Amino acid sequence: MIEMKDVTKKYPNGVLAVNGISVNIKQGEFVYVVGPSGAGKSTFIKMMYREEKPSSGSITINGIDLTKLKEKKVPYLRRNIGVVFQDFKLLPRLSVFENIAYALEVIEENPRNIKKRVLEVLDLVRLKHKARFLPDELSGGEQQRVSIARSIVNSPGLMIADEPTGNLDPETSWEIMNIFEEINNRGTTIIMATHNREIVNKIKKRVIAIESGKIARDEVRGEYGYEI
Ligand code: ADP
Ligand code: ADP
């Protein structure tokens, strides 16, 4: 599904954040991306949804070469990629329902389908009863569940999560992982950058460790491998 070849990323300030990464990720895989702060994890995953462009090398997702993708085609790519952030990024003036429905309204889905689909994903994250709440009326874990629901409402084949449990307590983090496993079991590829060693060492998945912009380890059922 994802094929990176000799990818580098040098930011305009001269920082070489990714320095020659080649990797293949198959449909349905669950991959943790680990490594020290500043190692290049975020840059690595941002290039997968075209938030950043590589300086050299190629990235293909489902046969589409992202390095050749025209700017006006980027929204179509994004529809097949759900993105979840550490800080949720919900729209504060919209209700839970509206935050999730928004992604379908922009593609002009008909209102009846929107309602059905939003309630389906709210059910998956167990938040149907809070559909009318505003984000700041929810706990952090609940806000993250809304952002996960929003990310999968288009039924994307790929979900990218950058430190999704970074702002959450341990118990809430495990809840989030249960939801990710459920989404992954339904066939969605998940790529998750994380510093959560307990989760990585307990829920064993493929681990890609990035250090100084290079892949330092790539293991099928890997360990977190760092002290912090
Ligand atoms: P990680 O996610 O592993 O902490 P990042 O990909 O965020 O690493 O950062 C890798 C390196 O690139 C760091 O040295 C960081 O300071 C630098 N960097 C990240 N984003 C930018 C940017 N937009 N402009 C310049 N340098 C950046
Ligand atoms: P958690 O233990 O998951 O962090 P909290 O203790 O923050 O949860 O919240 C417990 C419950 O109270 C949650 O269901 C949340 O929706 C509700 N709640 C928290 N803050 C507010 C608020 N400012 N307004 C309304 N409801 C809230």
PDB file of C-alpha atoms and ligand atoms in Angstrom, residues 11-13 15 17 35-44 46 52, ligand 1:
ATOM      1  CA  TYR A  11      13.720  21.691   5.545  1.00  0.00           C
ATOM      2  CA  PRO A  12      14.409  25.189   4.181  1.00  0.00           C
ATOM      3  CA  ASN A  13      16.476  25.924   7.325  1.00  0.00           C
ATOM      4  CA  VAL A  15      17.802  20.506   8.799  1.00  0.00           C
ATOM      5  CA  ALA A  17      14.971  15.508   9.067  1.00  0.00           C
ATOM      6  CA  GLY A  35      12.498   6.938  18.246  1.00  0.00           C
ATOM      7  CA  PRO A  36      13.972   9.863  20.179  1.00  0.00           C
ATOM      8  CA  SER A  37      12.496  13.389  19.942  1.00  0.00           C
ATOM      9  CA  GLY A  38      13.707  15.145  16.835  1.00  0.00           C
ATOM     10  CA  ALA A  39      14.542  11.819  15.106  1.00  0.00           C
ATOM     11  CA  GLY A  40      12.245  12.544  12.156  1.00  0.00           C
ATOM     12  CA  LYS A  41       9.122  10.539  13.055  1.00  0.00           C
ATOM     13  CA  SER A  42       6.631  13.347  12.388  1.00  0.00           C
ATOM     14  CA  THR A  43       8.349  14.334   9.174  1.00  0.00           C
ATOM     15  CA  PHE A  44       8.285  10.685   8.032  1.00  0.00           C
ATOM     16  CA  LYS A  46       3.668  13.913   7.356  1.00  0.00           C
ATOM     17  CA  GLU A  52       5.330  17.752   3.663  1.00  0.00           C
TER      18      GLU A  52
HETATM   19  P1  ADP B   1      10.160  13.764  15.739  1.00  0.00           P
HETATM   20  O1  ADP B   1       8.753  13.666  15.276  1.00  0.00           O
HETATM   21  O2  ADP B   1      10.869  12.446  15.755  1.00  0.00           O
HETATM   22  O3  ADP B   1      10.303  14.490  17.042  1.00  0.00           O
HETATM   23  P2  ADP B   1      10.446  15.716  13.603  1.00  0.00           P
HETATM   24  O4  ADP B   1      10.158  15.054  12.318  1.00  0.00           O
HETATM   25  O5  ADP B   1       9.405  16.573  14.206  1.00  0.00           O
HETATM   26  O6  ADP B   1      10.953  14.625  14.657  1.00  0.00           O
HETATM   27  O7  ADP B   1      11.758  16.619  13.458  1.00  0.00           O
HETATM   28  C1  ADP B   1      12.957  16.143  12.857  1.00  0.00           C
HETATM   29  C2  ADP B   1      13.928  17.303  12.745  1.00  0.00           C
HETATM   30  O8  ADP B   1      13.430  18.247  11.801  1.00  0.00           O
HETATM   31  C3  ADP B   1      14.149  18.074  14.042  1.00  0.00           C
HETATM   32  O9  ADP B   1      15.483  18.494  14.070  1.00  0.00           O
HETATM   33  C4  ADP B   1      13.200  19.242  13.900  1.00  0.00           C
HETATM   34  O10 ADP B   1      13.659  20.347  14.645  1.00  0.00           O
HETATM   35  C5  ADP B   1      13.240  19.507  12.406  1.00  0.00           C
HETATM   36  N1  ADP B   1      11.986  20.071  11.898  1.00  0.00           N
HETATM   37  C6  ADP B   1      10.752  19.551  12.027  1.00  0.00           C
HETATM   38  N2  ADP B   1       9.839  20.308  11.400  1.00  0.00           N
HETATM   39  C7  ADP B   1      10.522  21.343  10.861  1.00  0.00           C
HETATM   40  C8  ADP B   1      10.149  22.477  10.070  1.00  0.00           C
HETATM   41  N3  ADP B   1       8.879  22.687   9.691  1.00  0.00           N
HETATM   42  N4  ADP B   1      11.134  23.334   9.692  1.00  0.00           N
HETATM   43  C9  ADP B   1      12.397  23.120  10.047  1.00  0.00           C
HETATM   44  N5  ADP B   1      12.825  22.072  10.767  1.00  0.00           N
HETATM   45  C10 ADP B   1      11.901  21.189  11.172  1.00  0.00           C
END
